[in-house]
PDB file of C-alpha atoms and ligand atoms in Angstrom:
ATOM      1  CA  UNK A   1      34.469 -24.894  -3.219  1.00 96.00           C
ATOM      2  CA  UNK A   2      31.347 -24.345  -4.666  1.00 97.00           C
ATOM      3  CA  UNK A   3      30.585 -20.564  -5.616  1.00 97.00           C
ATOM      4  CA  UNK A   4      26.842 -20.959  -3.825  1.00 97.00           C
ATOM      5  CA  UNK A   5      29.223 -21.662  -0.472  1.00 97.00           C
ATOM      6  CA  UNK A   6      31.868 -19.077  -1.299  1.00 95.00           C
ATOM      7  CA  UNK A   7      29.114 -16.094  -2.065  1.00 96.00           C
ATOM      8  CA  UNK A   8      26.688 -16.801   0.525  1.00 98.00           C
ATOM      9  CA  UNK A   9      26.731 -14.077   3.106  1.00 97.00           C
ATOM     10  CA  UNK A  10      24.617 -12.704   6.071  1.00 98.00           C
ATOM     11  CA  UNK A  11      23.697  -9.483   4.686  1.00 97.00           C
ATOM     12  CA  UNK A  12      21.945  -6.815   6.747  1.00 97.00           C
ATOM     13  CA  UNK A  13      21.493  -4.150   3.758  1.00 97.00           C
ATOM     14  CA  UNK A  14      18.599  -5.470   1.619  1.00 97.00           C
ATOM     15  CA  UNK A  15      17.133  -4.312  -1.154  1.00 96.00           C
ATOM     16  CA  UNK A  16      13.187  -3.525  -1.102  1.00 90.00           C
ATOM     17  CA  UNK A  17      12.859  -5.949  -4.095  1.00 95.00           C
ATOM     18  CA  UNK A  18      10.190  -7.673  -3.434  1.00 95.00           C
ATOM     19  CA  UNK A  19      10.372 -11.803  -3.709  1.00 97.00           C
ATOM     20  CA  UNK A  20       7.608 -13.674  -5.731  1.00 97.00           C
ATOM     21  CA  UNK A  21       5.598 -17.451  -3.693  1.00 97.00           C
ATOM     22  CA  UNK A  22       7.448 -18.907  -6.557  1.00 98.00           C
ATOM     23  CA  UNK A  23      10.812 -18.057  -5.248  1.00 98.00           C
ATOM     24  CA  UNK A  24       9.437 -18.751  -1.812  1.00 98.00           C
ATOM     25  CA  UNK A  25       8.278 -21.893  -2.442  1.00 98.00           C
ATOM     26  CA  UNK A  26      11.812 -23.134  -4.110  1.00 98.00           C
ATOM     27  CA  UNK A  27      13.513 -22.487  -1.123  1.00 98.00           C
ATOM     28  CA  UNK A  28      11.420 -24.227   0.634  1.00 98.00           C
ATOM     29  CA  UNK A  29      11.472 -27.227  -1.767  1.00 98.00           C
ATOM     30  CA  UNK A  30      15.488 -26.876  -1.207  1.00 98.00           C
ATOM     31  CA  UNK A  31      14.844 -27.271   2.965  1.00 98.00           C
ATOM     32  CA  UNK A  32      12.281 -29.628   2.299  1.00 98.00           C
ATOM     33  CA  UNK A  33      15.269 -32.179   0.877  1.00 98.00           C
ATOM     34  CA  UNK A  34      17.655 -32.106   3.427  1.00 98.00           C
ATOM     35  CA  UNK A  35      18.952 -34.985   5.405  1.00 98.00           C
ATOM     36  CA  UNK A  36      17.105 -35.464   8.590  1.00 98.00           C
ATOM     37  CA  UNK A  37      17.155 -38.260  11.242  1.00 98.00           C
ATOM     38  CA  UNK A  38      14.659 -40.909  10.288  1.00 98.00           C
ATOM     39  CA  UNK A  39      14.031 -38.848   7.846  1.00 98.00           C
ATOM     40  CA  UNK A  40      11.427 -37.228  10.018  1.00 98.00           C
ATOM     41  CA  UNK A  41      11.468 -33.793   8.564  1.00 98.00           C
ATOM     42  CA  UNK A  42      11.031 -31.828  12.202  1.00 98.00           C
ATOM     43  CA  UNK A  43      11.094 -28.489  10.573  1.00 98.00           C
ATOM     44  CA  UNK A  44       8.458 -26.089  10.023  1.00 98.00           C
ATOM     45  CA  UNK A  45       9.170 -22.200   8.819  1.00 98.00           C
ATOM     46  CA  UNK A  46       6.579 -19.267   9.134  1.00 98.00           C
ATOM     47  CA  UNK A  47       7.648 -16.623   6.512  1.00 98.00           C
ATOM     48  CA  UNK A  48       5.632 -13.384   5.716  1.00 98.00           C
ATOM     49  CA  UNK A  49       6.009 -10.784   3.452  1.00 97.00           C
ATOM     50  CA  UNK A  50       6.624  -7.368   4.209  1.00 97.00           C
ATOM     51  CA  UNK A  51       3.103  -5.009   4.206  1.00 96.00           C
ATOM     52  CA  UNK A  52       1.344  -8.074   5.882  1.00 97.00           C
ATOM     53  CA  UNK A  53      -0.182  -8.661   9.410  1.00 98.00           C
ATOM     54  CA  UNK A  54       2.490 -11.104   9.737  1.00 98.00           C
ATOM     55  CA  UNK A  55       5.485 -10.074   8.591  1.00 98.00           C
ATOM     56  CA  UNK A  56       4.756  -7.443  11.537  1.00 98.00           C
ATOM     57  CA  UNK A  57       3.684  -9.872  14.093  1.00 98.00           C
ATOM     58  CA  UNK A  58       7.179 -11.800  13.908  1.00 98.00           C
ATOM     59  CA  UNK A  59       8.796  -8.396  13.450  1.00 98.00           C
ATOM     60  CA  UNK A  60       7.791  -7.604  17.029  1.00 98.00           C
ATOM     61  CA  UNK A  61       9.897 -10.620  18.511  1.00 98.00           C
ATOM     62  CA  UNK A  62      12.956  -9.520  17.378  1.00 98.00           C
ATOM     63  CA  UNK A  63      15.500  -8.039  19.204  1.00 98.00           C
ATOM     64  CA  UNK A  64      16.312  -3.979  19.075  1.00 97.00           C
ATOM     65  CA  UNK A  65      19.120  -4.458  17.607  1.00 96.00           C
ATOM     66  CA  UNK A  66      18.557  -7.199  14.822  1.00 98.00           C
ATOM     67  CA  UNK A  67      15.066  -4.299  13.920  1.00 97.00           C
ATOM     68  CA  UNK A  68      17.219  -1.846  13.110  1.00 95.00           C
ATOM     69  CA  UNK A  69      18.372  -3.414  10.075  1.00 96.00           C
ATOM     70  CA  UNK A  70      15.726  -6.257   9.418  1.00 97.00           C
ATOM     71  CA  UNK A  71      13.309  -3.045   9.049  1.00 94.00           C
ATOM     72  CA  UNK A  72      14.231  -3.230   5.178  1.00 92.00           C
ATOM     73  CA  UNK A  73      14.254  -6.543   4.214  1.00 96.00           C
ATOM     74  CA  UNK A  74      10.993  -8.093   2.553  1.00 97.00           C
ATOM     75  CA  UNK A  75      10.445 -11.147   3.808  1.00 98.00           C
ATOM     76  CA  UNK A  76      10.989 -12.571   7.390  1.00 98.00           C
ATOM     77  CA  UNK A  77      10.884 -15.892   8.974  1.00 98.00           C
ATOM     78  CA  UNK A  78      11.186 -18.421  11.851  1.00 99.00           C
ATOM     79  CA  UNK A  79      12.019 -22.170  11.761  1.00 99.00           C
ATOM     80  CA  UNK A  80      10.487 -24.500  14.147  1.00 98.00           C
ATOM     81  CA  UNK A  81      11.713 -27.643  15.249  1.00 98.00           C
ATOM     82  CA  UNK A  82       8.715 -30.656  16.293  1.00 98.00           C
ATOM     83  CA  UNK A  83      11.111 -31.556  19.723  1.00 98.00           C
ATOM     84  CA  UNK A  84       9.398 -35.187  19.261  1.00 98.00           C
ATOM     85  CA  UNK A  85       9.553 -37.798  16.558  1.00 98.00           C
ATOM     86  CA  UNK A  86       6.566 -38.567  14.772  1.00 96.00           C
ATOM     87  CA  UNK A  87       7.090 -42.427  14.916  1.00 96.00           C
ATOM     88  CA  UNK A  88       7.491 -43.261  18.499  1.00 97.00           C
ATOM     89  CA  UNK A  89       6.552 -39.789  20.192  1.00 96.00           C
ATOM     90  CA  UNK A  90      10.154 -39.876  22.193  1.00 97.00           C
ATOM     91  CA  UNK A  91      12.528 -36.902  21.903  1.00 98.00           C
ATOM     92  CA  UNK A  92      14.373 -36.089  18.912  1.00 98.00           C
ATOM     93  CA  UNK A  93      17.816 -35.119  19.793  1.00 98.00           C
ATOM     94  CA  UNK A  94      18.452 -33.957  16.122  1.00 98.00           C
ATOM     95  CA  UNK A  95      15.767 -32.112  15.810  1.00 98.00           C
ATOM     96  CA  UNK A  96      17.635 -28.399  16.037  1.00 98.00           C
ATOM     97  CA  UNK A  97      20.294 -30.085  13.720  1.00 98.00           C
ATOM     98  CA  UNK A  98      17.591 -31.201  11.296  1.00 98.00           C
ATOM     99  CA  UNK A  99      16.151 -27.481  11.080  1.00 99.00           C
ATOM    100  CA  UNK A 100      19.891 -25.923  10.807  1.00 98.00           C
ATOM    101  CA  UNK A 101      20.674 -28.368   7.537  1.00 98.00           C
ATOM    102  CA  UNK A 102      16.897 -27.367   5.918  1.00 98.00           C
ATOM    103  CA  UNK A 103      18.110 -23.890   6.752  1.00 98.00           C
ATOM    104  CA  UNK A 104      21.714 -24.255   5.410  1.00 98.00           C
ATOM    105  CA  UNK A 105      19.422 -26.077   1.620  1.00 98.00           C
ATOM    106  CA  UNK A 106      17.889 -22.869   1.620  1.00 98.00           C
ATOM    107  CA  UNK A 107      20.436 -20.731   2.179  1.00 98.00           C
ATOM    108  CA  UNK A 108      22.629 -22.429  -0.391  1.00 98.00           C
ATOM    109  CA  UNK A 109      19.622 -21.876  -2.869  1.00 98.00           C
ATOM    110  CA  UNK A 110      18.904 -18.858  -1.915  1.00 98.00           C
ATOM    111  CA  UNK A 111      22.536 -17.998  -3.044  1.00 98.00           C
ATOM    112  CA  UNK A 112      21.889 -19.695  -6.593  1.00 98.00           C
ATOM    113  CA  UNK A 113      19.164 -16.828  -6.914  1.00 98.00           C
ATOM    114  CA  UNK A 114      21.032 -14.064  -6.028  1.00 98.00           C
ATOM    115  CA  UNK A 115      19.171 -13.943  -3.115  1.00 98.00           C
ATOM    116  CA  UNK A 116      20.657 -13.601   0.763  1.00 98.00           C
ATOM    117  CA  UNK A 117      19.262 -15.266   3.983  1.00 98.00           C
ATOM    118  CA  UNK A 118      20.228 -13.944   7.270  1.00 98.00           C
ATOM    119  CA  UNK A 119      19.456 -16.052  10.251  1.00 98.00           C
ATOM    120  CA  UNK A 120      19.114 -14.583  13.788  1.00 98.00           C
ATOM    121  CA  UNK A 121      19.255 -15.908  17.062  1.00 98.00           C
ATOM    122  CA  UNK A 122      17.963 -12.268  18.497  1.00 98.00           C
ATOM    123  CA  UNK A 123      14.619 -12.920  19.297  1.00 98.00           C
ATOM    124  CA  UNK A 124      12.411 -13.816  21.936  1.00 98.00           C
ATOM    125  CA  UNK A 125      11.276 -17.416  21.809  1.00 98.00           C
ATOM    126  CA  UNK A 126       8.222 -16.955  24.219  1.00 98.00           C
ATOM    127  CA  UNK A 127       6.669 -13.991  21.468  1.00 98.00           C
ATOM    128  CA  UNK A 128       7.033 -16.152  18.680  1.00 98.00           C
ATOM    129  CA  UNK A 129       5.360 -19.193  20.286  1.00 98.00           C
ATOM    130  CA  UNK A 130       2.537 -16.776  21.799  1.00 98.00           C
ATOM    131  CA  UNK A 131       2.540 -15.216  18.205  1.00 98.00           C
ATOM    132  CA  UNK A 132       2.055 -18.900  16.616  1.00 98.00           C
ATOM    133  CA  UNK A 133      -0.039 -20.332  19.364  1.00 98.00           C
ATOM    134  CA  UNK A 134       2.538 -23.347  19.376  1.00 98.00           C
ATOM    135  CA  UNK A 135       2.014 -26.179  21.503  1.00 95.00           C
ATOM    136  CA  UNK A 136       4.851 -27.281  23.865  1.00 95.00           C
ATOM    137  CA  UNK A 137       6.056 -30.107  20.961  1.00 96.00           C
ATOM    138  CA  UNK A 138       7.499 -27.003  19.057  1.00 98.00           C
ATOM    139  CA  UNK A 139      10.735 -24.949  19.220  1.00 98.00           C
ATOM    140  CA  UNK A 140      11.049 -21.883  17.864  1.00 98.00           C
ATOM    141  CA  UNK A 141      15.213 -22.288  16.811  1.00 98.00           C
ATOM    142  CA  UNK A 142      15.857 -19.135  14.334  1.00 98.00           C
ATOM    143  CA  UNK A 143      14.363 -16.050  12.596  1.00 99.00           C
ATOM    144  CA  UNK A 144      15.674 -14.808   9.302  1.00 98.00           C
ATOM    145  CA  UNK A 145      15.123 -12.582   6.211  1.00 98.00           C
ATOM    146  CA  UNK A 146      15.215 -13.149   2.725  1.00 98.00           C
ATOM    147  CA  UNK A 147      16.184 -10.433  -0.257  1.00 98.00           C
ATOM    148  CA  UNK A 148      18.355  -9.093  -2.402  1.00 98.00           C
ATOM    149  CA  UNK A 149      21.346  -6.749  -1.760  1.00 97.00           C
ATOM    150  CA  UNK A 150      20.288  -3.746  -1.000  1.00 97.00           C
ATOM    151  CA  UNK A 151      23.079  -0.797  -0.760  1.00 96.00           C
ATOM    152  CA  UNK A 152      25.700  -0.744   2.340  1.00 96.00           C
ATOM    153  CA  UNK A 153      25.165   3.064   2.985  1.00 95.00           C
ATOM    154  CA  UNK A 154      21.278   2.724   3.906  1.00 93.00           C
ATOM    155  CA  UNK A 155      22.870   0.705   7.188  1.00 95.00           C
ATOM    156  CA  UNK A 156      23.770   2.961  10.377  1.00 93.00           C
ATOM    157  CA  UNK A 157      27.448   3.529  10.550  1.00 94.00           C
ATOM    158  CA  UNK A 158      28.305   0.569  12.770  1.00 93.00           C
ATOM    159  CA  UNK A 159      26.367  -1.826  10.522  1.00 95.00           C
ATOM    160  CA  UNK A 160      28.009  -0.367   7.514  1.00 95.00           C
ATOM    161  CA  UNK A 161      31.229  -0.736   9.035  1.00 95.00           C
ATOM    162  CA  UNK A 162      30.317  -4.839   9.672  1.00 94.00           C
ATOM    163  CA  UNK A 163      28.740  -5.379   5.957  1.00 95.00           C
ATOM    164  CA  UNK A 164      32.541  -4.117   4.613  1.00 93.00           C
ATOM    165  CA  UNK A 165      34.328  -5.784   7.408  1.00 95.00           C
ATOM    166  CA  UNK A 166      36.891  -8.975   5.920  1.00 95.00           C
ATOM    167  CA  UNK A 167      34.843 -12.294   6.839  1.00 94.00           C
ATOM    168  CA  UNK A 168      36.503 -14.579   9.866  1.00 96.00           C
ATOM    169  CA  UNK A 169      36.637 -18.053   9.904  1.00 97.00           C
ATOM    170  CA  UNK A 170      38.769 -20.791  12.144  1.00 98.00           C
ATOM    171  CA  UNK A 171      41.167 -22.393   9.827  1.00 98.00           C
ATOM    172  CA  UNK A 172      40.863 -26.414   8.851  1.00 98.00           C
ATOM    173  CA  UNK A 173      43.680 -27.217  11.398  1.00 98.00           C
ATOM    174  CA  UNK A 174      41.604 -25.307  14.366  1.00 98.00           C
ATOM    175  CA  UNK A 175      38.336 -27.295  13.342  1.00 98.00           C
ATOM    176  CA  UNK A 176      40.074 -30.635  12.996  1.00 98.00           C
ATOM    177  CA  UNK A 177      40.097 -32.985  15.905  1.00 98.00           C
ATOM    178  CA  UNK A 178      42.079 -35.336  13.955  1.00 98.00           C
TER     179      UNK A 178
HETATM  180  C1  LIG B 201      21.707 -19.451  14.343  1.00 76.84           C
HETATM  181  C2  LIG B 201      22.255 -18.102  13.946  1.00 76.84           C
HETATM  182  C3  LIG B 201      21.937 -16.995  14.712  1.00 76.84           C
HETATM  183  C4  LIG B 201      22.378 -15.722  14.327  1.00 76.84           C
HETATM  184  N1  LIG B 201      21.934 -14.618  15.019  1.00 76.84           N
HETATM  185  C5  LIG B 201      22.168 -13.372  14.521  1.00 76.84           C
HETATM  186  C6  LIG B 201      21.514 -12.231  15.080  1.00 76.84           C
HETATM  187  O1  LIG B 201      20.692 -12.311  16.001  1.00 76.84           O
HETATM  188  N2  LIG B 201      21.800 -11.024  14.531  1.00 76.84           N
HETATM  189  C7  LIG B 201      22.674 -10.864  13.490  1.00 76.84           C
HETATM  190  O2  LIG B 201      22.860  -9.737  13.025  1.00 76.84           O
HETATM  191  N3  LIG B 201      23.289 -11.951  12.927  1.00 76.84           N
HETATM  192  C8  LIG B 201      23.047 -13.192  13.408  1.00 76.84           C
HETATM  193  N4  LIG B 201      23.610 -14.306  12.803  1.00 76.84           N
HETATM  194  C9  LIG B 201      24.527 -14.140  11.660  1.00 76.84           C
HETATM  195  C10 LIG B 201      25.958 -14.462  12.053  1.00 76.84           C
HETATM  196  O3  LIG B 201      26.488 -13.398  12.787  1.00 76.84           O
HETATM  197  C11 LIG B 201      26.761 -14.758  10.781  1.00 76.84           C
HETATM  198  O4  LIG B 201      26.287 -15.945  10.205  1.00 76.84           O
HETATM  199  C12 LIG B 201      28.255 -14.904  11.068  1.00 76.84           C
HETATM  200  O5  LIG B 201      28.791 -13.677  11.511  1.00 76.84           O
HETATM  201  C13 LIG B 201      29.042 -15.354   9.829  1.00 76.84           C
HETATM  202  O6  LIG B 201      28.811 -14.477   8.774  1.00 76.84           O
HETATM  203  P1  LIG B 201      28.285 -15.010   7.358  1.00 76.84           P
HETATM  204  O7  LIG B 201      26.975 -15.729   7.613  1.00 76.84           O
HETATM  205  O8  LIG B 201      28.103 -13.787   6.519  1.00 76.84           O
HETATM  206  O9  LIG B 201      29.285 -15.955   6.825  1.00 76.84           O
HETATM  207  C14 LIG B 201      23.217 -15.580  13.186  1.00 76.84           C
HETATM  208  C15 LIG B 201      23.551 -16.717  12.430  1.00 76.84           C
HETATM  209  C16 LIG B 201      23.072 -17.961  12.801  1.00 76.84           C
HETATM  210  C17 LIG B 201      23.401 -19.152  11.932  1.00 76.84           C
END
């Protein structure tokens, strides 16, 4: 397996390093080349840095316990999916899918930089789409942060605890159908 696979990891300790647009912008050049049906693209992301009217805006949609941690990290985001296609207005059935492979680019990149990207799915939709003044076309699928490690002891005990805890995964004969 590839090491950018084997080492990724949802952190929840980050460092307060900050991250540079240039960083930013190549892991958004990473999403921006991922597979997508018709190749329509139907992601968007929203990502501020920490200290900006932003970064607090989407801060305030996330659930209490995702804050308690995300609190440190320096940059947070949300991906959007467009629920239509662009070419014939119909629904996009892949559209989720599509964002969850540009997320899974960056993520992979983000491990090539030393950098970590945690996704959440604690948050409330209805904030963020008040917060973005989306129209109805628009799904808000998953928030997330972007850093660097940051050290496991500035976590609360039970987070701590989870950041050391052995990683789980179904084995290839549970995930094969044939
Ligand atoms: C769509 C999605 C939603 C998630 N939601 C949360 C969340 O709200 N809070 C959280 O702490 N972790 C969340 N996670 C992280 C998962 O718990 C994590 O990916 C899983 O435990 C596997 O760990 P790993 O990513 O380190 O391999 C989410 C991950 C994904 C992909």
């Amino acid at each position: 397996m590839i090491k950018e696979i084997k080492n990724r990891r949802s952190i929840r300790a980050f460092s307060d390093k900050n991250i540079t647009d240039d960083q930013l912008n190549e892991l958004l050049d990473a999403a921006r080349w991922a597979a997508s049906c018709f190749n329509e693209q139907p992601w968007k992301f929203a990502i501020a840095s920490k200290g900006s009217d932003h970064y607090d805006g989407l801060f305030e949609a996330l659930a209490e316990g995702n804050k308690k941690w995300v609190k440190t990290s320096p940059v947070l985001g949300v991906s959007l999916a467009k629920k239509t296609f662009d070419h014939n207005d119909k629904p996009n059935k892949h559209a989720w899918h599509d964002v969850g492979m540009a997320m899974a680019n960056m993520a992979i990149q983000a491990t090539s930089m030393d950098l970590y990207i945690h996704q959440m799915a604690g948050f409330s939709p209805e904030k963020i789409a008040a917060y973005l003044n989306l129209d109805e076309n628009y799904d808000p699928v998953a928030m997330f942060t972007i850093g660097y490690k940051g050290e496991v002891d500035q976590l609360p005990d039970d987070l701590a605890k989870q950041e050391t805890a052995d990683r789980k995964r179904k084995t290839i004969d549970e995930i094969k159908f044939w």
